[in-house]
Backbone as a chain_set.jsonl record, in Angstrom:
{"seq": "MIGIFTTVKNNYDLTRKWLEKESWLIDVPILLLDVGSNLEEVERQRNTPFRENVDLIIAKSSSLQSNYVEAFEHFKRKGIEWVLFSHQDNYCVTKNFHKKINHYILKGYLDNFGMVGFNTYHDSDVDKYIPNHPIDLMTLSRTPLERTDGHYRRRFSSTFNYKAVGNKADAIAVFMPYITSLLINRDTYLTNIEVDNNFQFFP", "coords": {"N": [[-44.596, 11.32, -38.418], [-47.003, 10.125, -40.799], [-50.394, 8.908, -41.015], [-52.616, 6.942, -42.961], [-55.979, 6.973, -44.013], [-59.044, 5.482, -45.166], [-62.479, 5.261, -46.155], [-64.792, 2.568, -46.173], [-67.492, 0.802, -47.717], [-69.149, -1.831, -48.393], [-67.42, -2.172, -50.526], [-65.089, -3.665, -50.67], [-63.631, -5.197, -52.463], [-62.595, -3.398, -54.364], [-61.099, -1.867, -52.571], [-59.171, -3.694, -51.588], [-57.761, -4.248, -53.95], [-56.681, -1.737, -54.429], [-55.017, -1.446, -52.161], [-53.204, -3.53, -52.602], [-52.07, -2.944, -55.065], [-50.825, -0.409, -54.963], [-47.709, 0.805, -54.303], [-46.973, 2.886, -52.632], [-48.445, 2.576, -50.374], [-47.393, 0.707, -48.709], [-45.38, 0.947, -46.618], [-46.546, 2.41, -44.49], [-48.764, 3.282, -41.827], [-52.122, 2.201, -42.081], [-55.587, 2.835, -41.982], [-58.708, 1.353, -42.251], [-61.934, 2.388, -42.298], [-64.976, 1.1, -41.753], [-68.046, 2.111, -42.864], [-70.668, 1.218, -42.883], [-71.111, -1.28, -44.133], [-72.827, -4.314, -45.109], [-73.61, -6.949, -42.756], [-72.731, -9.545, -43.482], [-70.722, -9.002, -45.329], [-68.857, -7.66, -43.731], [-68.092, -9.683, -41.902], [-66.962, -11.509, -43.675], [-64.709, -10.102, -44.511], [-63.279, -9.877, -42.152], [-62.344, -12.42, -41.863], [-60.498, -12.624, -43.812], [-57.335, -11.887, -43.963], [-55.667, -8.672, -43.861], [-52.695, -6.831, -44.899], [-50.009, -6.404, -42.458], [-49.755, -3.707, -41.818], [-52.263, -2.65, -41.993], [-55.275, -1.716, -40.519], [-58.59, -2.645, -39.691], [-61.609, -1.193, -38.832], [-64.864, -0.93, -37.459], [-66.728, 1.841, -38.067], [-67.795, 4.434, -35.83], [-69.532, 6.302, -36.713], [-71.181, 7.31, -39.752], [-70.545, 9.66, -40.865], [-68.269, 11.644, -42.671], [-66.735, 13.707, -41.56], [-66.797, 13.057, -38.853], [-65.524, 10.638, -39.105], [-62.9, 11.429, -39.567], [-62.255, 12.352, -36.985], [-62.35, 9.948, -35.564], [-60.31, 8.582, -36.87], [-58.167, 10.198, -36.128], [-58.099, 9.62, -33.365], [-57.422, 6.92, -33.444], [-54.853, 6.941, -34.723], [-53.479, 8.604, -33.012], [-52.824, 7.021, -30.86], [-50.701, 5.725, -31.89], [-48.844, 7.622, -31.966], [-49.113, 9.468, -33.998], [-49.769, 12.482, -35.638], [-50.587, 13.67, -37.988], [-52.914, 13.049, -40.51], [-53.851, 11.414, -43.456], [-56.496, 11.445, -45.651], [-57.627, 9.344, -48.204], [-58.973, 8.702, -51.417], [-60.054, 5.567, -52.871], [-59.557, 5.138, -55.489], [-57.364, 6.486, -56.031], [-54.013, 7.169, -56.774], [-50.469, 7.401, -56.229], [-47.837, 9.254, -57.714], [-45.426, 10.091, -56.861], [-42.265, 9.179, -55.781], [-41.342, 7.592, -52.716], [-43.253, 8.963, -51.187], [-44.575, 9.212, -48.563], [-42.319, 9.327, -46.944], [-41.142, 11.715, -47.687], [-43.135, 13.541, -46.915], [-43.175, 13.034, -44.156], [-40.629, 13.971, -43.548], [-40.936, 16.745, -43.996], [-42.751, 17.289, -41.958], [-41.322, 16.586, -39.592], [-39.238, 18.426, -39.729], [-40.572, 20.709, -39.209], [-41.721, 22.214, -41.183], [-44.401, 22.227, -41.803], [-45.702, 23.291, -39.693], [-47.286, 25.592, -39.519], [-49.507, 24.999, -40.931], [-52.791, 23.713, -41.324], [-54.052, 22.071, -43.014], [-53.265, 20.201, -45.876], [-53.165, 19.926, -49.31], [-52.9, 18.123, -52.454], [-51.46, 18.126, -55.716], [-53.534, 17.104, -58.306], [-54.126, 14.862, -60.872], [-56.936, 14.605, -62.663], [-59.858, 12.951, -63.815], [-60.18, 13.569, -67.222], [-57.704, 14.742, -67.254], [-55.824, 12.884, -66.515], [-54.923, 11.55, -68.747], [-53.034, 13.274, -69.681], [-50.816, 13.014, -68.172], [-47.429, 12.118, -68.137], [-45.169, 9.672, -67.408], [-42.058, 10.243, -65.71], [-41.683, 12.749, -66.756], [-41.859, 16.366, -66.517], [-44.234, 17.467, -64.073], [-47.397, 18.831, -64.491], [-49.337, 21.477, -62.995], [-52.505, 20.593, -61.974], [-55.633, 19.675, -60.963], [-56.397, 21.454, -58.09], [-58.142, 22.263, -56.141], [-61.425, 21.954, -54.713], [-64.515, 23.165, -54.191], [-67.826, 23.912, -53.233], [-68.364, 26.573, -52.933], [-66.916, 27.97, -54.717], [-66.917, 29.789, -57.785], [-68.251, 28.893, -61.068], [-67.71, 25.506, -61.851], [-66.719, 24.841, -59.422], [-64.078, 24.002, -59.193], [-60.501, 24.358, -58.922], [-58.732, 23.999, -61.577], [-56.846, 23.051, -64.46], [-58.486, 24.144, -66.715], [-60.72, 25.813, -68.979], [-62.89, 26.739, -67.559], [-62.097, 27.317, -64.992], [-61.499, 29.62, -62.317], [-59.088, 30.106, -61.257], [-55.844, 31.449, -61.653], [-53.559, 29.984, -63.373], [-51.352, 30.71, -64.842], [-50.18, 32.688, -63.373], [-48.768, 31.458, -61.344], [-47.193, 29.543, -62.484], [-45.669, 26.335, -63.317], [-44.058, 25.295, -61.359], [-44.564, 25.91, -58.764], [-44.144, 25.746, -55.238], [-45.924, 25.839, -53.064], [-49.335, 26.624, -52.825], [-51.932, 28.766, -51.976], [-55.235, 27.849, -51.501], [-58.859, 27.821, -51.517], [-60.028, 25.473, -50.501], [-58.412, 22.457, -50.192], [-58.208, 19.744, -52.555], [-60.232, 16.871, -52.133], [-59.53, 14.247, -52.744], [-57.034, 13.379, -51.915], [-56.115, 14.272, -48.921], [-54.382, 15.875, -46.466], [-54.411, 16.297, -43.015], [-53.891, 18.103, -40.007], [-54.08, 16.925, -36.715], [-54.503, 18.41, -34.2], [-55.143, 20.988, -35.14], [-57.465, 20.506, -36.607], [-59.261, 19.464, -34.633], [-59.447, 21.669, -33.016], [-60.565, 23.687, -34.588], [-62.67, 22.778, -36.217], [-66.1, 22.282, -36.331], [-67.869, 19.491, -36.1], [-70.026, 18.29, -38.586], [-72.484, 16.111, -38.807], [-74.106, 15.615, -40.932], [-72.775, 15.467, -43.272], [-72.085, 13.134, -45.588], [-69.993, 10.746, -47.002], [-70.495, 8.343, -48.363], [-73.644, 7.546, -49.792]], "CA": [[-45.117, 10.266, -39.287], [-48.401, 10.245, -41.183], [-51.213, 7.73, -41.162], [-53.552, 7.077, -44.083], [-57.229, 6.241, -43.812], [-60.1, 5.591, -46.161], [-63.727, 4.669, -45.69], [-65.29, 1.482, -47.028], [-68.893, 0.402, -47.533], [-69.453, -2.871, -49.384], [-66.55, -2.039, -51.707], [-63.802, -4.213, -50.258], [-62.866, -5.694, -53.614], [-61.841, -2.238, -54.841], [-60.146, -1.473, -51.528], [-58.055, -4.647, -51.569], [-56.958, -4.027, -55.16], [-55.96, -0.48, -54.184], [-53.963, -1.715, -51.187], [-52.216, -4.448, -53.163], [-51.447, -2.379, -56.257], [-50.093, 0.835, -54.76], [-46.508, 0.633, -53.483], [-46.864, 3.955, -51.635], [-49.243, 2.203, -49.206], [-46.783, -0.448, -48.041], [-44.62, 1.246, -45.397], [-47.233, 3.468, -43.747], [-49.957, 2.76, -41.148], [-53.367, 2.446, -42.815], [-56.827, 2.525, -41.27], [-59.939, 1.224, -43.026], [-63.114, 2.603, -41.461], [-66.188, 0.619, -42.398], [-69.099, 3.059, -42.502], [-72.023, 0.715, -43.078], [-71.234, -2.498, -44.95], [-73.732, -5.288, -44.522], [-72.952, -7.817, -41.779], [-72.059, -10.655, -44.155], [-69.5, -8.476, -45.922], [-67.912, -7.373, -42.646], [-67.571, -10.948, -41.396], [-66.098, -12.081, -44.717], [-63.439, -9.377, -44.513], [-62.55, -10.199, -40.916], [-61.737, -13.74, -42.04], [-59.502, -12.521, -44.881], [-56.382, -10.926, -43.386], [-54.991, -7.62, -44.603], [-51.291, -6.726, -44.507], [-49.813, -6.032, -41.062], [-49.853, -2.26, -41.611], [-53.643, -2.241, -42.238], [-56.256, -2.005, -39.47], [-59.99, -2.496, -40.088], [-62.448, -0.851, -37.687], [-66.233, -0.52, -37.749], [-66.816, 3.249, -37.674], [-68.863, 4.825, -34.906], [-70.44, 7.176, -37.441], [-70.989, 7.29, -41.197], [-70.183, 11.022, -41.267], [-66.85, 11.739, -42.987], [-66.063, 14.58, -40.601], [-66.619, 12.237, -37.651], [-64.523, 9.623, -39.438], [-61.604, 12.051, -39.308], [-62.027, 12.353, -35.537], [-62.049, 8.571, -35.176], [-58.971, 8.289, -37.398], [-57.222, 10.894, -35.246], [-58.003, 8.855, -32.117], [-56.698, 5.685, -33.752], [-53.441, 7.203, -35.013], [-52.863, 9.235, -31.838], [-52.258, 5.93, -30.055], [-49.458, 5.342, -32.548], [-47.972, 8.792, -31.954], [-49.241, 10.132, -35.3], [-50.575, 13.702, -35.544], [-51.051, 14.054, -39.319], [-53.674, 11.95, -41.11], [-54.207, 11.619, -44.853], [-57.639, 10.724, -46.201], [-57.407, 9.085, -49.627], [-59.923, 7.895, -52.168], [-59.503, 4.258, -53.237], [-59.156, 5.14, -56.897], [-56.309, 7.493, -56.044], [-52.688, 6.598, -56.663], [-49.42, 8.408, -56.059], [-46.747, 9.14, -58.685], [-44.197, 10.578, -56.215], [-41.528, 8.133, -55.088], [-41.102, 7.848, -51.294], [-44.185, 10.034, -50.837], [-44.772, 9.43, -47.128], [-41.044, 9.701, -46.34], [-40.965, 13.144, -47.937], [-44.071, 14.271, -46.055], [-42.684, 12.908, -42.784], [-39.478, 14.865, -43.436], [-41.453, 18.111, -43.848], [-43.369, 17.39, -40.628], [-40.28, 16.559, -38.564], [-38.456, 19.661, -39.83], [-41.415, 21.823, -38.809], [-42.135, 23.007, -42.335], [-45.859, 22.265, -41.888], [-46.221, 23.717, -38.395], [-48.282, 26.655, -39.67], [-50.571, 24.518, -41.814], [-53.753, 22.787, -40.738], [-54.545, 21.197, -44.068], [-52.391, 20.194, -47.041], [-53.698, 19.193, -50.452], [-51.895, 17.682, -53.416], [-51.769, 18.286, -57.13], [-54.267, 15.911, -58.714], [-54.551, 14.628, -62.249], [-58.299, 14.176, -62.405], [-60.686, 12.702, -64.999], [-59.471, 13.576, -68.498], [-56.324, 15.202, -67.058], [-54.951, 11.724, -66.328], [-54.329, 11.232, -70.049], [-51.957, 14.227, -69.955], [-49.651, 12.684, -67.346], [-46.409, 11.292, -68.777], [-44.163, 9.29, -66.406], [-40.681, 10.743, -65.825], [-41.683, 14.074, -67.362], [-42.316, 17.377, -65.554], [-45.637, 17.351, -63.703], [-48.149, 20.084, -64.572], [-50.355, 21.722, -61.983], [-53.816, 20.246, -62.515], [-56.704, 19.999, -60.029], [-55.835, 21.864, -56.81], [-59.156, 22.612, -55.158], [-62.824, 21.68, -55.046], [-65.404, 23.701, -53.174], [-69.088, 24.402, -53.799], [-68.433, 28.029, -52.815], [-66.178, 28.556, -55.836], [-67.746, 29.992, -58.972], [-68.23, 27.885, -62.13], [-68.014, 24.157, -61.355], [-66.149, 24.648, -58.095], [-62.724, 23.456, -59.225], [-59.298, 24.996, -59.452], [-58.092, 23.009, -62.424], [-56.358, 23.643, -65.698], [-59.507, 24.132, -67.751], [-61.193, 27.173, -69.246], [-63.933, 27.132, -66.609], [-61.521, 27.622, -63.683], [-61.205, 31.028, -62.031], [-57.722, 30.191, -60.735], [-54.906, 31.883, -62.684], [-52.4, 29.098, -63.356], [-50.208, 31.398, -65.422], [-49.572, 33.542, -62.351], [-47.916, 30.664, -60.449], [-46.321, 28.656, -63.243], [-45.81, 24.904, -63.025], [-43.089, 24.84, -60.375], [-44.875, 26.488, -57.448], [-44.005, 24.788, -54.145], [-47.128, 25.855, -52.242], [-50.335, 27.548, -53.333], [-53.087, 28.884, -51.089], [-56.527, 27.665, -52.155], [-59.944, 27.889, -50.54], [-60.179, 24.157, -49.885], [-57.687, 21.452, -50.977], [-59.021, 18.707, -53.18], [-60.439, 15.848, -51.109], [-59.079, 12.905, -53.124], [-55.929, 13.083, -50.994], [-56.152, 15.465, -48.076], [-53.605, 15.691, -45.234], [-54.909, 17.218, -41.997], [-53.264, 18.063, -38.69], [-55.054, 16.56, -35.698], [-54.83, 19.483, -33.258], [-55.797, 22.08, -35.854], [-58.816, 20.063, -36.947], [-60.089, 19.364, -33.436], [-59.608, 23.011, -32.457], [-61.269, 24.624, -35.461], [-63.78, 22.21, -36.987], [-67.298, 21.794, -35.656], [-68.273, 18.358, -36.934], [-71.387, 18.251, -39.097], [-72.757, 14.71, -39.123], [-74.929, 15.506, -42.128], [-71.93, 15.273, -44.448], [-71.871, 11.715, -45.798], [-69.236, 10.428, -48.215], [-71.305, 7.328, -49.024], [-75.089, 7.793, -49.601]], "C": [[-46.577, 10.537, -39.615], [-49.072, 8.881, -41.137], [-52.187, 7.985, -42.298], [-54.832, 6.328, -43.743], [-58.156, 6.451, -44.992], [-61.336, 4.94, -45.587], [-64.187, 3.619, -46.695], [-66.753, 1.189, -46.692], [-69.258, -0.541, -48.67], [-68.633, -2.725, -50.664], [-65.146, -2.551, -51.392], [-62.983, -4.742, -51.425], [-62.009, -4.573, -54.193], [-60.755, -1.862, -53.847], [-58.94, -2.394, -51.507], [-57.162, -4.488, -52.807], [-56.1, -2.778, -55.005], [-54.788, -0.717, -53.242], [-52.843, -2.565, -51.779], [-51.43, -3.832, -54.315], [-50.488, -1.243, -55.946], [-48.924, 0.667, -53.795], [-46.371, 1.71, -52.416], [-47.658, 3.655, -50.366], [-48.605, 1.089, -48.38], [-46.173, -0.097, -46.682], [-45.239, 2.363, -44.567], [-48.457, 2.855, -43.061], [-51.234, 3.168, -41.886], [-54.554, 2.004, -41.968], [-57.971, 2.456, -42.274], [-61.1, 1.386, -42.06], [-64.346, 2.137, -42.232], [-67.365, 1.469, -41.916], [-70.5, 2.546, -42.831], [-72.166, -0.481, -43.985], [-72.221, -3.451, -44.29], [-72.936, -6.294, -43.692], [-72.175, -8.944, -42.436], [-70.732, -10.2, -44.759], [-68.443, -8.21, -44.857], [-67.279, -8.655, -42.128], [-66.636, -11.603, -42.399], [-64.728, -11.413, -44.707], [-62.61, -9.677, -43.276], [-61.825, -11.538, -41.035], [-60.713, -13.774, -43.169], [-58.485, -11.467, -44.471], [-55.887, -9.883, -44.388], [-53.512, -7.66, -44.227], [-51.184, -6.213, -43.082], [-49.98, -4.543, -40.804], [-51.279, -1.735, -41.778], [-54.533, -2.676, -41.077], [-57.655, -1.748, -40.012], [-60.83, -2.277, -38.833], [-63.848, -0.502, -38.192], [-66.401, 0.896, -37.202], [-67.985, 3.488, -36.723], [-69.924, 5.658, -35.613], [-70.165, 7.027, -38.938], [-70.638, 8.674, -41.735], [-68.682, 11.124, -41.508], [-66.111, 12.629, -41.991], [-65.848, 13.87, -39.268], [-65.585, 11.141, -37.88], [-63.114, 10.163, -39.231], [-61.273, 12.014, -37.821], [-61.653, 10.956, -35.063], [-60.67, 8.146, -35.672], [-57.906, 8.971, -36.541], [-57.014, 10.117, -33.953], [-57.171, 7.597, -32.328], [-55.197, 5.945, -33.92], [-52.724, 7.899, -33.86], [-52.21, 8.188, -30.956], [-50.958, 5.413, -30.649], [-48.472, 6.505, -32.598], [-48.02, 9.595, -33.247], [-50.212, 11.298, -35.192], [-51.152, 14.15, -36.89], [-51.699, 12.86, -40.0], [-54.094, 12.329, -42.529], [-55.424, 10.772, -45.199], [-57.414, 10.548, -47.697], [-58.571, 8.311, -50.214], [-59.253, 6.586, -52.58], [-59.213, 4.127, -54.728], [-58.05, 6.174, -57.105], [-54.955, 6.797, -55.927], [-51.643, 7.703, -56.72], [-48.299, 8.174, -57.077], [-45.416, 9.614, -58.102], [-43.516, 9.436, -55.477], [-41.258, 8.554, -53.641], [-41.987, 8.97, -50.769], [-44.259, 10.279, -49.328], [-43.468, 9.795, -46.423], [-40.78, 11.187, -46.53], [-41.882, 13.969, -47.04], [-43.617, 14.207, -44.604], [-41.485, 13.819, -42.546], [-39.946, 16.304, -43.211], [-42.066, 18.317, -42.459], [-42.307, 17.48, -39.538], [-39.44, 17.829, -38.565], [-39.274, 20.887, -39.431], [-41.929, 22.673, -39.952], [-43.658, 23.149, -42.43], [-46.508, 22.762, -40.593], [-47.328, 24.766, -38.5], [-49.434, 26.275, -40.591], [-51.511, 23.604, -41.035], [-54.186, 21.735, -41.736], [-53.636, 21.321, -45.293], [-53.034, 19.342, -48.129], [-52.587, 18.877, -51.436], [-52.391, 17.884, -54.835], [-52.384, 16.989, -57.658], [-54.572, 15.911, -60.207], [-55.907, 13.942, -62.16], [-59.068, 14.017, -63.705], [-59.839, 12.717, -66.27], [-58.031, 14.069, -68.37], [-55.343, 14.033, -66.957], [-54.245, 11.368, -67.636], [-53.147, 12.14, -70.383], [-50.699, 13.93, -69.143], [-48.708, 11.749, -68.101], [-45.349, 10.943, -67.738], [-42.777, 9.821, -66.748], [-40.573, 12.054, -66.593], [-42.142, 15.09, -66.305], [-43.822, 17.287, -65.317], [-46.3, 18.727, -63.763], [-49.063, 20.233, -63.363], [-51.717, 21.462, -62.606], [-54.908, 20.631, -61.511], [-56.114, 20.271, -58.645], [-56.896, 22.065, -55.737], [-60.534, 22.216, -55.653], [-63.691, 22.186, -53.911], [-66.681, 24.203, -53.814], [-69.227, 25.918, -53.709], [-67.672, 28.736, -53.929], [-67.111, 28.715, -57.033], [-67.481, 28.904, -60.02], [-68.508, 26.514, -61.53], [-67.33, 23.853, -60.033], [-64.753, 24.087, -58.063], [-61.685, 24.528, -59.518], [-58.631, 23.902, -60.274], [-57.777, 23.643, -63.777], [-57.368, 23.438, -66.828], [-60.073, 25.539, -67.885], [-62.191, 27.653, -68.198], [-63.375, 27.564, -65.253], [-61.265, 29.115, -63.528], [-59.788, 31.202, -61.491], [-56.754, 30.505, -61.88], [-53.63, 31.043, -62.605], [-51.161, 29.779, -63.926], [-49.466, 32.232, -64.389], [-48.6, 32.771, -61.463], [-46.949, 29.766, -61.21], [-46.522, 27.213, -62.831], [-44.926, 24.428, -61.89], [-43.372, 25.386, -58.979], [-44.803, 25.417, -56.362], [-45.259, 24.702, -53.297], [-48.06, 26.943, -52.757], [-51.5, 27.573, -52.354], [-54.365, 28.75, -51.911], [-57.602, 27.682, -51.081], [-60.078, 26.577, -49.773], [-59.444, 23.135, -50.718], [-58.62, 20.352, -51.477], [-59.053, 17.457, -52.306], [-59.914, 14.464, -51.497], [-57.882, 12.447, -52.297], [-55.708, 14.339, -50.17], [-55.484, 15.179, -46.736], [-54.032, 16.741, -44.221], [-54.188, 16.993, -40.672], [-54.329, 17.856, -37.616], [-55.468, 17.733, -34.822], [-55.575, 20.626, -33.934], [-57.24, 21.73, -36.183], [-59.716, 20.087, -35.713], [-60.352, 20.728, -32.811], [-60.565, 23.868, -33.276], [-62.507, 24.087, -36.168], [-64.912, 21.762, -36.06], [-67.916, 20.726, -36.551], [-69.753, 18.44, -37.303], [-71.675, 16.826, -39.561], [-73.658, 14.529, -40.338], [-74.085, 15.256, -43.375], [-71.555, 13.8, -44.56], [-71.085, 11.499, -47.085], [-69.982, 9.389, -49.034], [-72.784, 7.643, -48.779], [-75.713, 6.682, -48.794]], "O": [[-47.305, 11.111, -38.804], [-48.415, 7.842, -41.208], [-52.542, 9.133, -42.564], [-54.793, 5.201, -43.249], [-58.072, 7.445, -45.714], [-61.253, 4.155, -44.642], [-63.997, 3.764, -47.903], [-67.185, 1.312, -45.546], [-69.628, -0.109, -49.762], [-69.081, -3.101, -51.747], [-64.147, -1.952, -51.793], [-61.753, -4.731, -51.369], [-60.829, -4.776, -54.48], [-59.623, -1.573, -54.234], [-57.804, -1.927, -51.417], [-55.939, -4.585, -52.706], [-54.935, -2.763, -55.401], [-53.682, -0.239, -53.497], [-51.669, -2.341, -51.487], [-50.261, -4.159, -54.519], [-49.448, -1.12, -56.592], [-49.126, 0.414, -52.607], [-45.722, 1.483, -51.395], [-47.561, 4.395, -49.387], [-49.225, 0.584, -47.444], [-46.433, -0.787, -45.696], [-44.515, 3.181, -44.0], [-49.122, 1.999, -43.645], [-51.404, 4.327, -42.264], [-54.531, 0.953, -41.329], [-58.18, 3.387, -43.053], [-61.237, 0.612, -41.112], [-64.707, 2.727, -43.25], [-67.646, 1.539, -40.72], [-71.419, 3.339, -43.035], [-73.235, -0.691, -44.559], [-72.431, -3.408, -43.078], [-71.735, -6.469, -43.9], [-71.073, -9.27, -41.997], [-69.738, -10.924, -44.707], [-67.265, -8.504, -45.061], [-66.065, -8.713, -41.935], [-65.625, -12.19, -42.013], [-63.707, -12.078, -44.874], [-61.382, -9.727, -43.342], [-60.807, -11.757, -40.378], [-60.129, -14.819, -43.453], [-58.745, -10.272, -44.616], [-55.713, -10.158, -45.575], [-53.112, -8.424, -43.349], [-52.141, -5.652, -42.548], [-50.314, -4.147, -39.688], [-51.502, -0.526, -41.716], [-54.548, -3.847, -40.697], [-57.886, -0.759, -40.707], [-60.774, -3.067, -37.89], [-63.997, 0.145, -39.229], [-66.232, 1.122, -36.004], [-69.022, 2.83, -36.807], [-71.072, 5.717, -35.173], [-69.061, 6.666, -39.343], [-70.454, 8.838, -42.941], [-67.895, 10.734, -40.646], [-64.976, 12.329, -41.621], [-64.817, 14.066, -38.624], [-64.859, 10.761, -36.961], [-62.231, 9.438, -38.772], [-60.151, 11.686, -37.436], [-60.741, 10.796, -34.251], [-59.946, 7.434, -34.975], [-56.861, 8.382, -36.262], [-55.882, 9.969, -33.492], [-56.326, 7.251, -31.503], [-54.373, 5.249, -33.328], [-51.503, 7.8, -33.738], [-51.157, 8.437, -30.368], [-50.194, 4.73, -29.967], [-47.4, 6.396, -33.194], [-47.078, 10.321, -33.562], [-51.337, 11.138, -34.718], [-52.105, 14.927, -36.924], [-51.109, 11.781, -40.063], [-54.62, 13.416, -42.769], [-55.402, 9.548, -45.064], [-57.049, 11.502, -48.385], [-59.093, 7.383, -49.595], [-58.025, 6.504, -52.633], [-58.681, 3.11, -55.172], [-57.837, 6.665, -58.213], [-54.775, 5.93, -55.072], [-51.911, 8.803, -57.203], [-47.863, 7.041, -57.28], [-44.387, 9.546, -58.776], [-44.136, 8.793, -54.63], [-40.98, 9.722, -53.369], [-41.537, 9.823, -50.004], [-44.039, 11.397, -48.862], [-43.494, 10.497, -45.412], [-40.252, 11.846, -45.634], [-41.46, 14.976, -46.471], [-43.666, 15.212, -43.895], [-41.34, 14.379, -41.46], [-39.422, 17.002, -42.343], [-41.921, 19.383, -41.86], [-42.379, 18.344, -38.664], [-38.977, 18.263, -37.51], [-38.729, 21.986, -39.326], [-42.508, 23.736, -39.727], [-44.154, 24.08, -43.063], [-47.723, 22.662, -40.425], [-48.215, 24.814, -37.648], [-50.236, 27.124, -40.982], [-51.075, 22.82, -40.191], [-54.628, 20.648, -41.363], [-53.281, 22.429, -45.695], [-53.4, 18.189, -47.9], [-51.453, 19.323, -51.261], [-53.589, 17.82, -55.11], [-51.821, 15.909, -57.478], [-55.191, 16.836, -60.731], [-56.016, 12.831, -61.641], [-58.948, 14.85, -64.603], [-58.879, 11.954, -66.38], [-57.221, 13.845, -69.269], [-54.164, 14.181, -67.279], [-53.093, 10.933, -67.623], [-52.348, 11.82, -71.263], [-49.644, 14.516, -69.387], [-49.13, 10.723, -68.636], [-44.685, 11.845, -67.228], [-42.373, 9.847, -67.91], [-39.486, 12.427, -67.033], [-42.749, 14.706, -65.305], [-44.591, 17.058, -66.25], [-45.814, 19.678, -63.153], [-49.507, 19.244, -62.78], [-52.051, 22.037, -63.642], [-55.086, 21.818, -61.239], [-55.415, 19.424, -58.088], [-56.583, 22.04, -54.547], [-60.781, 22.15, -56.857], [-63.607, 21.685, -52.79], [-66.624, 24.865, -54.85], [-70.114, 26.493, -54.341], [-67.766, 29.955, -54.074], [-67.986, 27.881, -57.265], [-66.575, 28.088, -59.853], [-69.462, 26.37, -60.764], [-67.361, 22.712, -59.573], [-64.274, 23.721, -56.99], [-61.941, 25.477, -60.258], [-58.032, 22.982, -59.718], [-58.377, 24.644, -64.17], [-57.138, 22.67, -67.762], [-59.912, 26.362, -66.984], [-62.321, 28.856, -67.976], [-64.111, 28.126, -64.442], [-60.868, 29.792, -64.476], [-59.338, 32.33, -61.289], [-56.834, 29.9, -62.949], [-52.72, 31.37, -61.842], [-50.041, 29.456, -63.532], [-48.263, 32.456, -64.513], [-47.694, 33.371, -60.885], [-45.979, 29.278, -60.631], [-47.445, 26.901, -62.078], [-45.025, 23.27, -61.485], [-42.507, 25.329, -58.105], [-45.33, 24.317, -56.531], [-45.631, 23.616, -52.852], [-47.624, 28.047, -53.083], [-51.999, 26.523, -51.948], [-54.55, 29.458, -52.901], [-57.309, 27.574, -49.891], [-60.224, 26.572, -48.551], [-59.81, 22.942, -51.877], [-59.67, 20.081, -50.895], [-58.018, 17.031, -51.795], [-59.86, 13.582, -50.641], [-57.739, 11.258, -52.014], [-55.183, 15.338, -50.66], [-55.957, 14.346, -45.964], [-54.02, 17.935, -44.518], [-53.914, 15.862, -40.272], [-55.356, 18.535, -37.613], [-56.658, 18.026, -34.709], [-56.526, 21.172, -33.373], [-58.134, 22.566, -36.05], [-60.804, 20.661, -35.744], [-61.372, 20.921, -32.148], [-61.296, 24.686, -32.718], [-63.314, 24.87, -36.67], [-64.708, 20.975, -35.136], [-68.424, 21.027, -37.631], [-70.614, 18.633, -36.444], [-71.165, 16.389, -40.593], [-73.942, 13.397, -40.731], [-74.617, 14.877, -44.419], [-70.804, 13.277, -43.736], [-71.464, 12.008, -48.14], [-70.097, 9.52, -50.253], [-73.147, 7.979, -47.652], [-76.915, 6.71, -48.53]]}, "num_chains": 1, "name": "protein.A"}
């Protein structure tokens, strides 16, 4: 099973709309890590219940890499080894998304992976998405170490050769999956990542 977490900082209105609107967030454990909201906002949220599958915790650190560690600790108590970080303006077009991912995990298909990213329609690409039509490969990666603007995306500036893989590729190796929705294995992360507390998602 997977767990989903996101970080919040004085943006609970957006977070609640995201939780209420997206059906893919209903049947999966969700963790909200507050990384620095003002005290009045935190108290207001504590008095306004979330759904039963949503837990709100004040984060020990505002560092996103440390937030992953805290999310791992939280979900480990629920027997969950794979954790998905998601932006709050991110939505899923795949039906039964978490059930499909859980199937891949239980079957061992992801045993050799530490990190899994997802095809992302991003910015102006969103206008190209047509429901119930074949999905094109769009944004696959974002890293400051990549040339041009650091994206693998279907634009002239990308160095990734989309023609070489076509639109039906099941898995593509990239330097770093795109962070808008990023699935990470707990053991692999804790074994290989040295947490840098200087990396802040919120300024």
